[in-house]
Amino acid sequence: MIPKELYEDVIFDAIKKGSTVIAPDVLSAFEEAIRKESHPAAKEGLTKTYESILESAKKENPACADTGWPIFFFQVGNDCVLEGGFMALEEAARSAVRRATKEGYIRATMKHPLTGFDPGDNVGENVPGFTYKFVPGDSLTVTYVAKGGGSECFGGTRHRVVAFADGVKGIEKFVIDSFVEATRSGGICPPNVLGIGIGGTANIAADLAKEAACLRTVGSHHPSPEFRKIEEDLYAALNSLGVGIMGIGGDTSVLAVNVEYAYTHIAGIAVAISANCMVARRGTFRIHGDGFVEELDDPDWFGRRE
Amino acid sequence: MAVYHLKTPFREEEIRSLSVGDVVYVSGEAFTCRSRLHRYVFDEGHDSPKAASDRDLLIHVGPIVIRDPEGDWKLVSFMPTSSIRFEKWGARSVETWGLRMIIGKTTMGEETMAMMAKKGCVHVSPQSVSPNLWIDHIRIEGVEYFEELGSIEATWHMKLDELGPFVVDIDTKGKNLYKAHESEVDEARIAALKQLGIDPDYQYTKLY
């Protein structure tokens, strides 16, 4: 049985890491973008962002002031036993969010949607968010994502339904047009990690897009050739737009395009996009059944594919 | 394009001499504002923050500020936020508060731009996300409306020391830096669609 004290500490560490330490795959993507950038202003912007990211890990300071929505992704082993059960897990997560807010690792960003009331601790109706996936084994894997507001609110995260007849062309047109709109004046903090969900109901597509944006490593590819091709084609096309860092013009507009899909009713194919900020933030730890805690660079969310 | 090192209070003529694409570093006294303060003042009729009466530099930002063990405010993180979401209140903020410069992100709309041209105010944005390079250039001097609005929507009084670089994206001549770039991206969009084998005039099947 995994003790409550242990998983609450690990959840706190995942929040702290998620907000302050940018994962190696994202750092590598920055290094490559800086190396190949031909626009001086964009090169400077990328370099300063990269330097700030390195500082944030050293100072244990948030990589961006907008730490956004606190969201948790739990991979729960089928044989995982938690002290207090799953309601205790969610209570521990809320408690860790409160502590991380108080200590300045995340900003008190969550408000009442109509009144703007600020609880001051990022905990309120349906927030923080929880998503679960059940996997073999006895471990609990905790991933915290600090989902920034820029990439969420200004057009980088949305969906439409295209006809089966429109196929890949309809899907790709929606992605290109949406991205162009959303990056006007840099609203979504490009270059983004762009997640795309294809199929399922609208909410399934949106969840897949979010998970593709936030939980897949930059540089990973979908194992199915037809979806990998969409990733590669869109990556090339989006990077030919010249949007650049913060929309000022540059060679890199997306750091990655990650596609996930679900089987669907072919009357209409839901397509969702979810942009993650260039400062893509996630922190993952795995607690094994014997209490051993492992730090993971890759959340491995889609690792166990059917 | 030129680089300027400016100090508050700004002179109207120095602000009017700035053009889109110029880069500025800023020193002096600023105050902060986000959605709730705009609504609090302009929709609900509360008093403007006192800082607005003697500071002409507004920052659209929700900083992370905590109290250190001695009880002093400590700035943890700072990244200007998207200004376009305040467009509804933009022109009134420029006029009522006598602003000369707004540090924000993205852009603002036609109404605010017109008021900025009329009154002599520019909008500037960072071209990076680098809070950890900025925080050492900012000192927290005080706060208003903390109890009423919470830590990130409150009006923070900030003392800036060579904070930057920021690019002028709206100047007083009615120019917007992003407008010119948008047409380039629009052209690139046509090419990107063609690259994917999609006719630029492609019409979706109308499902709704």
Short mmCIF file of C-alpha atoms in Angstrom, two decimals:
data_model
loop_
_atom_site.label_atom_id
_atom_site.label_comp_id
_atom_site.label_asym_id
_atom_site.label_seq_id
_atom_site.Cartn_x
_atom_site.Cartn_y
_atom_site.Cartn_z
CA MET A 1 0.00 0.00 0.00
CA ILE A 2 1.33 3.44 -0.92
CA PRO A 3 1.13 5.73 2.14
CA LYS A 4 -0.78 9.00 1.84
CA GLU A 5 2.12 11.05 3.13
CA LEU A 6 4.32 9.65 0.34
CA TYR A 7 1.94 10.29 -2.55
CA GLU A 8 1.08 13.77 -1.29
CA ASP A 9 4.81 14.66 -1.17
CA VAL A 10 5.33 13.20 -4.65
CA ILE A 11 2.36 15.16 -6.02
CA PHE A 12 3.85 18.35 -4.55
CA ASP A 13 7.21 17.52 -6.17
CA ALA A 14 5.45 16.93 -9.52
CA ILE A 15 3.83 20.39 -9.30
CA LYS A 16 7.12 22.05 -8.38
CA LYS A 17 9.02 20.23 -11.12
CA GLY A 18 6.25 20.79 -13.64
CA SER A 19 6.29 24.54 -13.11
CA THR A 20 10.03 25.10 -12.75
CA VAL A 21 11.91 22.46 -14.74
CA ILE A 22 11.48 22.21 -18.51
CA ALA A 23 11.90 18.67 -19.81
CA PRO A 24 15.00 17.68 -21.82
CA ASP A 25 13.04 17.05 -25.04
CA VAL A 26 11.70 20.63 -24.96
CA LEU A 27 15.17 22.01 -24.20
CA SER A 28 16.58 20.11 -27.19
CA ALA A 29 13.84 21.55 -29.40
CA PHE A 30 14.83 25.05 -28.25
CA GLU A 31 18.49 24.37 -28.97
CA GLU A 32 17.64 23.24 -32.49
CA ALA A 33 15.32 26.21 -33.07
CA ILE A 34 18.04 28.65 -31.94
CA ARG A 35 20.63 26.93 -34.14
CA LYS A 36 18.57 27.17 -37.31
CA GLU A 37 16.85 30.54 -36.76
CA SER A 38 17.75 33.05 -39.49
CA HIS A 39 15.80 36.07 -38.14
CA PRO A 40 17.95 38.00 -35.62
CA ALA A 41 15.03 39.18 -33.44
CA ALA A 42 13.56 35.69 -33.29
CA LYS A 43 16.95 34.19 -32.49
CA GLU A 44 17.34 36.67 -29.63
CA GLY A 45 13.83 35.90 -28.33
CA LEU A 46 14.42 32.16 -28.42
CA THR A 47 17.81 32.56 -26.75
CA LYS A 48 16.44 34.74 -23.94
CA THR A 49 13.57 32.33 -23.35
CA TYR A 50 16.04 29.43 -23.23
CA GLU A 51 18.30 31.30 -20.77
CA SER A 52 15.30 32.09 -18.58
CA ILE A 53 14.22 28.45 -18.63
CA LEU A 54 17.67 27.34 -17.48
CA GLU A 55 17.55 29.97 -14.70
CA SER A 56 14.12 28.80 -13.57
CA ALA A 57 15.43 25.29 -12.92
CA LYS A 58 18.40 26.70 -10.96
CA LYS A 59 16.32 29.16 -8.95
CA GLU A 60 13.39 26.76 -8.59
CA ASN A 61 11.25 29.56 -9.99
CA PRO A 62 8.28 29.17 -12.36
CA ALA A 63 9.37 29.05 -16.01
CA CYS A 64 6.44 31.36 -16.79
CA ALA A 65 4.35 33.53 -14.47
CA ASP A 66 1.18 32.16 -16.02
CA THR A 67 1.12 28.71 -14.49
CA GLY A 68 -2.42 28.38 -15.83
CA TRP A 69 -4.75 25.52 -15.02
CA PRO A 70 -3.48 22.93 -12.55
CA ILE A 71 -4.16 19.56 -14.19
CA PHE A 72 -3.22 16.06 -13.11
CA PHE A 73 -2.87 12.90 -15.15
CA PHE A 74 -2.72 9.71 -13.10
CA GLN A 75 -1.71 6.34 -14.51
CA VAL A 76 -3.00 3.89 -11.98
CA GLY A 77 -1.74 0.34 -11.86
CA ASN A 78 -4.52 -2.23 -11.83
CA ASP A 79 -3.01 -3.60 -8.60
CA CYS A 80 -2.14 -0.21 -7.10
CA VAL A 81 -3.38 0.27 -3.54
CA LEU A 82 -3.44 3.75 -2.04
CA GLU A 83 -3.84 4.54 1.61
CA GLY A 84 -7.25 6.17 1.93
CA GLY A 85 -8.24 5.25 -1.62
CA PHE A 86 -8.81 7.50 -4.60
CA MET A 87 -10.81 10.17 -2.80
CA ALA A 88 -7.77 10.61 -0.56
CA LEU A 89 -5.59 10.89 -3.67
CA GLU A 90 -7.67 13.79 -4.99
CA GLU A 91 -7.70 15.44 -1.58
CA ALA A 92 -3.90 15.11 -1.43
CA ALA A 93 -3.64 16.69 -4.88
CA ARG A 94 -5.82 19.65 -3.83
CA SER A 95 -3.75 20.03 -0.70
CA ALA A 96 -0.49 19.98 -2.71
CA VAL A 97 -1.89 22.61 -5.11
CA ARG A 98 -2.74 24.85 -2.14
CA ARG A 99 0.77 24.48 -0.73
CA ALA A 100 2.48 25.04 -4.10
CA THR A 101 0.41 28.21 -4.61
CA LYS A 102 1.26 29.52 -1.15
CA GLU A 103 4.97 28.87 -1.72
CA GLY A 104 4.96 30.63 -5.11
CA TYR A 105 5.61 27.63 -7.36
CA ILE A 106 2.30 28.27 -9.10
CA ARG A 107 0.29 31.50 -9.38
CA ALA A 108 -3.17 31.92 -7.87
CA THR A 109 -4.70 31.98 -11.34
CA MET A 110 -7.97 30.06 -10.92
CA LYS A 111 -11.03 32.31 -10.44
CA HIS A 112 -14.81 32.06 -10.47
CA PRO A 113 -15.78 32.32 -14.16
CA LEU A 114 -18.52 34.92 -13.64
CA THR A 115 -17.54 36.96 -10.60
CA GLY A 116 -13.77 36.62 -10.86
CA PHE A 117 -13.66 35.61 -7.17
CA ASP A 118 -10.18 34.45 -6.23
CA PRO A 119 -9.96 31.63 -3.67
CA GLY A 120 -6.23 32.40 -3.61
CA ASP A 121 -5.16 28.75 -3.77
CA ASN A 122 -6.18 27.49 -7.24
CA VAL A 123 -8.78 25.13 -5.79
CA GLY A 124 -12.45 25.46 -6.75
CA GLU A 125 -15.35 23.84 -8.59
CA ASN A 126 -13.91 21.11 -10.88
CA VAL A 127 -10.37 22.46 -10.47
CA PRO A 128 -7.71 21.07 -10.28
CA GLY A 129 -8.54 18.71 -13.13
CA PHE A 130 -8.02 14.94 -12.91
CA THR A 131 -7.64 12.41 -15.72
CA TYR A 132 -7.04 8.70 -15.09
CA LYS A 133 -5.70 5.87 -17.15
CA PHE A 134 -5.55 2.29 -15.89
CA VAL A 135 -2.44 0.26 -16.64
CA PRO A 136 -0.94 -3.07 -15.57
CA GLY A 137 1.17 -3.24 -12.40
CA ASP A 138 1.05 -1.79 -8.88
CA SER A 139 2.49 1.69 -9.46
CA LEU A 140 0.97 5.17 -9.49
CA THR A 141 2.37 7.58 -12.07
CA VAL A 142 1.65 11.25 -11.40
CA THR A 143 2.00 13.88 -14.11
CA TYR A 144 1.33 17.52 -13.33
CA VAL A 145 0.74 19.91 -16.21
CA ALA A 146 0.74 23.69 -15.76
CA LYS A 147 -1.46 24.58 -18.72
CA GLY A 148 -0.85 28.19 -19.64
CA GLY A 149 -3.67 30.55 -20.57
CA GLY A 150 -2.18 32.06 -23.74
CA SER A 151 -2.18 28.84 -25.69
CA GLU A 152 -5.58 27.89 -24.27
CA CYS A 153 -7.58 31.12 -24.63
CA PHE A 154 -6.57 32.77 -27.87
CA GLY A 155 -7.61 30.26 -30.49
CA GLY A 156 -4.96 27.58 -30.17
CA THR A 157 -7.34 25.18 -28.48
CA ARG A 158 -10.66 24.42 -30.20
CA HIS A 159 -12.49 21.93 -32.39
CA ARG A 160 -14.68 21.51 -35.45
CA VAL A 161 -16.37 18.58 -37.14
CA VAL A 162 -15.41 17.79 -40.74
CA ALA A 163 -17.18 15.39 -43.06
CA PHE A 164 -15.66 11.97 -43.69
CA ALA A 165 -15.73 13.07 -47.35
CA ASP A 166 -13.35 15.94 -46.48
CA GLY A 167 -10.84 13.49 -45.00
CA VAL A 168 -7.25 14.42 -44.34
CA LYS A 169 -7.53 17.60 -46.42
CA GLY A 170 -10.37 18.91 -44.28
CA ILE A 171 -8.49 18.01 -41.11
CA GLU A 172 -5.27 19.67 -42.22
CA LYS A 173 -7.03 22.79 -43.53
CA PHE A 174 -8.68 23.25 -40.14
CA VAL A 175 -5.31 22.95 -38.38
CA ILE A 176 -3.51 25.39 -40.70
CA ASP A 177 -6.30 28.00 -40.67
CA SER A 178 -6.79 27.77 -36.90
CA PHE A 179 -3.08 28.11 -36.22
CA VAL A 180 -2.76 31.14 -38.51
CA GLU A 181 -5.65 32.86 -36.72
CA ALA A 182 -4.39 31.95 -33.27
CA THR A 183 -0.84 33.14 -33.77
CA ARG A 184 -1.78 36.63 -34.93
CA SER A 185 0.20 38.95 -32.65
CA GLY A 186 1.59 36.01 -30.74
CA GLY A 187 -1.46 35.29 -28.60
CA ILE A 188 -0.72 31.62 -28.07
CA CYS A 189 3.02 32.07 -27.33
CA PRO A 190 4.48 30.30 -30.37
CA PRO A 191 6.47 28.22 -31.20
CA ASN A 192 3.92 25.78 -29.77
CA VAL A 193 3.73 22.10 -29.16
CA LEU A 194 0.56 21.40 -31.11
CA GLY A 195 -1.63 18.45 -30.14
CA ILE A 196 -4.30 17.20 -32.52
CA GLY A 197 -7.13 14.80 -31.69
CA ILE A 198 -8.98 13.12 -34.55
CA GLY A 199 -12.22 11.19 -34.08
CA GLY A 200 -14.35 10.31 -31.10
CA THR A 201 -16.95 12.68 -29.72
CA ALA A 202 -15.90 16.32 -29.54
CA ASN A 203 -14.76 15.91 -25.94
CA ILE A 204 -12.81 12.73 -26.68
CA ALA A 205 -11.03 14.52 -29.55
CA ALA A 206 -10.34 17.51 -27.29
CA ASP A 207 -8.93 15.28 -24.53
CA LEU A 208 -6.70 13.47 -27.01
CA ALA A 209 -5.45 16.78 -28.40
CA LYS A 210 -4.64 18.04 -24.90
CA GLU A 211 -2.86 14.82 -23.98
CA ALA A 212 -0.94 14.86 -27.28
CA ALA A 213 0.16 18.45 -26.61
CA CYS A 214 1.07 18.06 -22.97
CA LEU A 215 2.06 14.43 -22.40
CA ARG A 216 3.95 13.35 -25.52
CA THR A 217 7.62 14.21 -25.75
CA VAL A 218 8.81 16.54 -28.49
CA GLY A 219 10.37 14.34 -31.17
CA SER A 220 8.09 11.35 -30.56
CA HIS A 221 5.95 10.04 -33.40
CA HIS A 222 2.66 8.26 -33.66
CA PRO A 223 3.36 4.55 -34.33
CA SER A 224 0.81 4.32 -37.18
CA PRO A 225 2.31 5.48 -40.50
CA GLU A 226 -0.83 7.36 -41.65
CA PHE A 227 -0.91 9.48 -38.49
CA ARG A 228 2.86 9.94 -38.43
CA LYS A 229 2.55 11.30 -41.97
CA ILE A 230 -0.03 13.87 -40.83
CA GLU A 231 2.34 14.89 -38.01
CA GLU A 232 5.27 15.31 -40.38
CA ASP A 233 3.31 17.05 -43.14
CA LEU A 234 1.73 19.53 -40.72
CA TYR A 235 5.04 20.13 -38.92
CA ALA A 236 6.63 21.14 -42.24
CA ALA A 237 3.63 23.19 -43.38
CA LEU A 238 3.20 25.05 -40.07
CA ASN A 239 6.90 25.85 -39.91
CA SER A 240 6.72 27.31 -43.42
CA LEU A 241 4.28 30.00 -42.19
CA GLY A 242 7.01 32.25 -40.77
CA VAL A 243 5.04 33.00 -37.57
CA GLY A 244 8.12 32.76 -35.33
CA ILE A 245 8.51 33.30 -31.62
CA MET A 246 5.67 35.40 -30.17
CA GLY A 247 4.40 35.98 -33.71
CA ILE A 248 7.19 38.39 -34.67
CA GLY A 249 8.39 36.39 -37.68
CA GLY A 250 10.82 33.48 -37.65
CA ASP A 251 11.65 30.04 -38.89
CA THR A 252 10.15 27.99 -36.06
CA SER A 253 6.40 28.27 -35.44
CA VAL A 254 5.79 24.85 -33.88
CA LEU A 255 8.19 22.75 -31.83
CA ALA A 256 6.18 19.62 -32.53
CA VAL A 257 2.91 18.31 -33.97
CA ASN A 258 1.54 15.32 -32.10
CA VAL A 259 -1.54 13.49 -33.39
CA GLU A 260 -3.74 11.00 -31.54
CA TYR A 261 -6.96 9.42 -32.78
CA ALA A 262 -10.07 7.52 -31.75
CA TYR A 263 -12.50 5.40 -33.73
CA THR A 264 -15.58 7.36 -34.52
CA HIS A 265 -19.03 7.73 -36.07
CA ILE A 266 -18.17 8.70 -39.62
CA ALA A 267 -21.10 11.05 -40.07
CA GLY A 268 -18.68 13.71 -38.86
CA ILE A 269 -15.04 13.56 -37.85
CA ALA A 270 -14.28 15.66 -34.79
CA VAL A 271 -10.92 17.40 -35.07
CA ALA A 272 -9.55 19.17 -32.03
CA ILE A 273 -6.37 21.13 -31.63
CA SER A 274 -4.69 21.96 -28.37
CA ALA A 275 -1.69 24.27 -28.34
CA ASN A 276 0.84 24.06 -25.56
CA CYS A 277 3.02 27.10 -24.82
CA MET A 278 6.63 27.07 -26.01
CA VAL A 279 7.42 26.91 -22.30
CA ALA A 280 5.77 23.48 -22.19
CA ARG A 281 5.46 22.43 -18.58
CA ARG A 282 4.98 18.97 -17.11
CA GLY A 283 6.44 17.01 -14.24
CA THR A 284 6.21 13.23 -13.83
CA PHE A 285 7.01 10.82 -11.01
CA ARG A 286 6.21 7.13 -10.63
CA ILE A 287 5.62 5.58 -7.22
CA HIS A 288 6.10 1.83 -7.29
CA GLY A 289 4.07 -0.44 -5.05
CA ASP A 290 7.06 -0.90 -2.73
CA GLY A 291 7.34 2.86 -2.22
CA PHE A 292 10.29 3.40 -4.59
CA VAL A 293 9.92 6.77 -6.34
CA GLU A 294 11.22 7.21 -9.87
CA GLU A 295 11.54 10.54 -11.69
CA LEU A 296 10.51 10.31 -15.34
CA ASP A 297 11.33 12.63 -18.25
CA ASP A 298 8.64 11.01 -20.39
CA PRO A 299 5.12 10.72 -18.94
CA ASP A 300 4.69 7.65 -21.15
CA TRP A 301 0.95 8.36 -21.32
CA PHE A 302 0.42 6.66 -24.66
CA GLY A 303 3.08 4.03 -24.04
CA ARG A 304 0.81 1.06 -23.70
CA ARG A 305 -1.00 1.18 -27.02
CA GLU A 306 -3.51 -1.45 -28.04
CA MET B 1 14.45 50.63 -35.77
CA ALA B 2 16.32 52.04 -32.81
CA VAL B 3 16.95 51.14 -29.18
CA TYR B 4 15.79 53.56 -26.48
CA HIS B 5 16.38 53.66 -22.73
CA LEU B 6 13.41 55.56 -21.29
CA LYS B 7 12.56 56.81 -17.80
CA THR B 8 9.20 57.63 -16.25
CA PRO B 9 7.49 60.05 -16.18
CA PHE B 10 7.62 60.00 -19.97
CA ARG B 11 7.53 63.14 -22.05
CA GLU B 12 4.79 63.17 -24.69
CA GLU B 13 7.21 64.08 -27.48
CA GLU B 14 9.58 61.20 -26.70
CA ILE B 15 6.65 58.78 -26.80
CA ARG B 16 5.41 60.29 -30.08
CA SER B 17 8.88 59.88 -31.58
CA LEU B 18 8.74 56.07 -31.14
CA SER B 19 7.85 53.90 -34.12
CA VAL B 20 6.72 50.30 -34.39
CA GLY B 21 9.74 48.01 -34.34
CA ASP B 22 11.74 50.24 -31.99
CA VAL B 23 13.09 48.49 -28.92
CA VAL B 24 12.77 50.02 -25.44
CA TYR B 25 14.22 49.41 -21.98
CA VAL B 26 12.26 51.12 -19.24
CA SER B 27 13.16 52.52 -15.82
CA GLY B 28 10.99 54.20 -13.23
CA GLU B 29 7.57 53.76 -11.68
CA ALA B 30 4.84 51.54 -13.04
CA PHE B 31 1.55 50.03 -11.90
CA THR B 32 -0.23 46.81 -12.88
CA CYS B 33 -3.76 46.00 -13.97
CA ARG B 34 -5.71 42.97 -15.13
CA SER B 35 -9.34 42.06 -15.92
CA ARG B 36 -10.79 42.46 -12.46
CA LEU B 37 -9.37 45.91 -11.80
CA HIS B 38 -10.63 47.14 -15.19
CA ARG B 39 -14.12 45.88 -14.37
CA TYR B 40 -13.91 47.10 -10.76
CA VAL B 41 -13.13 50.64 -11.87
CA PHE B 42 -14.79 51.09 -15.25
CA ASP B 43 -17.91 48.89 -14.89
CA GLU B 44 -18.56 48.91 -11.14
CA GLY B 45 -17.62 52.51 -10.46
CA HIS B 46 -14.94 52.05 -7.82
CA ASP B 47 -12.14 54.59 -7.52
CA SER B 48 -9.14 54.26 -9.80
CA PRO B 49 -6.04 53.05 -7.98
CA LYS B 50 -4.02 55.90 -6.49
CA ALA B 51 -1.03 54.81 -8.58
CA ALA B 52 -2.93 55.81 -11.72
CA SER B 53 -2.88 59.46 -10.69
CA ASP B 54 0.90 59.83 -10.71
CA ARG B 55 2.20 56.91 -12.82
CA ASP B 56 1.96 56.87 -16.63
CA LEU B 57 3.31 53.36 -17.25
CA LEU B 58 0.77 50.54 -17.01
CA ILE B 59 1.75 46.89 -17.15
CA HIS B 60 -0.81 44.26 -18.12
CA VAL B 61 0.53 41.54 -15.86
CA GLY B 62 -0.47 39.18 -13.08
CA PRO B 63 2.81 38.68 -11.27
CA ILE B 64 3.56 35.96 -8.74
CA VAL B 65 4.28 37.80 -5.50
CA ILE B 66 4.71 36.12 -2.12
CA ARG B 67 5.55 37.38 1.36
CA ASP B 68 9.06 36.42 2.46
CA PRO B 69 9.71 35.32 6.08
CA GLU B 70 10.33 38.98 7.10
CA GLY B 71 6.87 39.90 5.80
CA ASP B 72 8.18 41.78 2.76
CA TRP B 73 6.76 41.29 -0.73
CA LYS B 74 8.94 39.18 -2.97
CA LEU B 75 8.45 39.07 -6.74
CA VAL B 76 8.72 35.46 -7.90
CA SER B 77 7.69 35.70 -11.53
CA PHE B 78 6.63 38.25 -14.13
CA MET B 79 5.35 37.81 -17.68
CA PRO B 80 3.17 40.46 -19.37
CA THR B 81 -0.25 39.11 -20.30
CA SER B 82 -2.34 39.36 -23.48
CA SER B 83 -3.61 42.91 -23.81
CA ILE B 84 -6.29 42.24 -26.42
CA ARG B 85 -8.59 40.83 -23.73
CA PHE B 86 -8.80 44.27 -22.10
CA GLU B 87 -9.87 45.96 -25.36
CA LYS B 88 -13.32 46.71 -23.96
CA TRP B 89 -11.69 48.99 -21.38
CA GLY B 90 -8.55 49.95 -23.30
CA ALA B 91 -9.45 53.42 -24.57
CA ARG B 92 -10.91 54.44 -21.21
CA SER B 93 -7.80 53.30 -19.36
CA VAL B 94 -5.53 55.31 -21.65
CA GLU B 95 -7.72 58.42 -21.32
CA THR B 96 -8.70 58.23 -17.64
CA TRP B 97 -5.30 57.25 -16.33
CA GLY B 98 -3.28 59.45 -18.69
CA LEU B 99 -1.12 56.56 -19.85
CA ARG B 100 1.99 57.08 -21.97
CA MET B 101 3.00 53.43 -22.27
CA ILE B 102 1.43 50.02 -21.79
CA ILE B 103 3.65 46.98 -21.41
CA GLY B 104 1.55 43.99 -22.42
CA LYS B 105 1.47 41.15 -24.88
CA THR B 106 -0.12 40.62 -28.28
CA THR B 107 -1.90 43.78 -29.36
CA MET B 108 -4.92 46.00 -28.77
CA GLY B 109 -7.88 46.86 -31.00
CA GLU B 110 -8.83 49.83 -33.16
CA GLU B 111 -10.57 51.81 -30.43
CA THR B 112 -7.60 51.71 -28.06
CA MET B 113 -5.17 52.41 -30.89
CA ALA B 114 -7.15 55.53 -31.82
CA MET B 115 -7.09 56.77 -28.23
CA MET B 116 -3.37 56.04 -27.99
CA ALA B 117 -2.73 58.10 -31.12
CA LYS B 118 -4.87 60.93 -29.76
CA LYS B 119 -3.38 61.04 -26.27
CA GLY B 120 0.21 60.01 -27.03
CA CYS B 121 0.64 56.47 -25.71
CA VAL B 122 2.41 53.38 -27.08
CA HIS B 123 1.99 49.63 -26.50
CA VAL B 124 5.09 47.45 -26.15
CA SER B 125 5.51 43.66 -25.88
CA PRO B 126 8.29 41.24 -25.03
CA GLN B 127 9.62 39.01 -27.81
CA SER B 128 10.46 36.21 -25.44
CA VAL B 129 9.11 34.46 -22.36
CA SER B 130 11.94 35.21 -19.98
CA PRO B 131 10.61 36.05 -16.52
CA ASN B 132 13.78 34.89 -14.82
CA LEU B 133 15.82 37.48 -16.71
CA TRP B 134 13.35 40.24 -15.75
CA ILE B 135 12.61 39.81 -12.06
CA ASP B 136 15.94 41.24 -10.91
CA HIS B 137 15.02 44.48 -12.74
CA ILE B 138 11.79 44.96 -10.79
CA ARG B 139 11.19 45.97 -7.18
CA ILE B 140 7.77 45.76 -5.54
CA GLU B 141 6.95 49.07 -3.81
CA GLY B 142 3.41 48.46 -2.66
CA VAL B 143 -0.03 47.21 -3.56
CA GLU B 144 -3.62 48.44 -3.77
CA TYR B 145 -6.87 46.43 -3.80
CA PHE B 146 -5.08 43.26 -2.63
CA GLU B 147 -7.91 42.24 -0.29
CA GLU B 148 -10.63 43.09 -2.79
CA LEU B 149 -9.19 41.54 -5.92
CA GLY B 150 -6.57 38.98 -4.89
CA SER B 151 -2.86 38.79 -5.51
CA ILE B 152 -2.70 38.72 -9.28
CA GLU B 153 -5.55 41.13 -10.07
CA ALA B 154 -4.43 43.75 -7.54
CA THR B 155 -2.59 46.94 -8.50
CA TRP B 156 1.08 46.40 -7.79
CA HIS B 157 3.39 49.40 -7.62
CA MET B 158 6.64 48.46 -9.32
CA LYS B 159 9.97 50.23 -9.58
CA LEU B 160 11.73 49.24 -12.79
CA ASP B 161 15.43 49.36 -13.54
CA GLU B 162 16.24 48.97 -17.24
CA LEU B 163 13.47 46.42 -17.75
CA GLY B 164 13.39 45.07 -21.30
CA PRO B 165 13.80 44.58 -24.15
CA PHE B 166 10.27 45.30 -25.35
CA VAL B 167 9.30 46.05 -28.93
CA VAL B 168 6.94 48.91 -29.78
CA ASP B 169 4.01 47.17 -31.48
CA ILE B 170 1.52 50.08 -31.47
CA ASP B 171 2.86 53.58 -31.96
CA THR B 172 1.14 56.98 -31.83
CA LYS B 173 0.91 57.16 -35.62
CA GLY B 174 -1.71 54.44 -35.79
CA LYS B 175 0.75 51.75 -36.87
CA ASN B 176 0.61 48.17 -35.59
CA LEU B 177 3.71 45.99 -35.90
CA TYR B 178 1.72 42.78 -36.28
CA LYS B 179 -0.50 44.05 -39.12
CA ALA B 180 2.34 44.03 -41.64
CA HIS B 181 3.48 40.60 -40.51
CA GLU B 182 -0.05 39.21 -40.76
CA SER B 183 -0.18 39.73 -44.53
CA GLU B 184 3.10 37.83 -44.89
CA VAL B 185 1.68 34.94 -42.88
CA ASP B 186 -1.54 35.06 -44.94
CA GLU B 187 0.52 34.59 -48.11
CA ALA B 188 2.52 31.82 -46.49
CA ARG B 189 -0.78 30.16 -45.53
CA ILE B 190 -1.73 29.80 -49.19
CA ALA B 191 1.64 28.19 -49.92
CA ALA B 192 1.34 25.90 -46.89
CA LEU B 193 -2.09 24.68 -48.02
CA LYS B 194 -0.75 24.02 -51.53
CA GLN B 195 2.19 22.14 -50.01
CA LEU B 196 -0.38 19.86 -48.35
CA GLY B 197 -2.25 19.41 -51.65
CA ILE B 198 -5.18 21.55 -50.49
CA ASP B 199 -6.73 24.07 -52.84
CA PRO B 200 -6.64 27.48 -51.08
CA ASP B 201 -10.34 27.86 -51.96
CA TYR B 202 -11.19 24.43 -50.57
CA GLN B 203 -14.69 24.37 -49.10
CA TYR B 204 -15.63 22.05 -46.27
CA THR B 205 -18.79 20.00 -46.69
CA LYS B 206 -21.35 22.08 -44.83
CA LEU B 207 -22.34 19.89 -41.91
CA TYR B 208 -23.72 22.85 -39.95
#
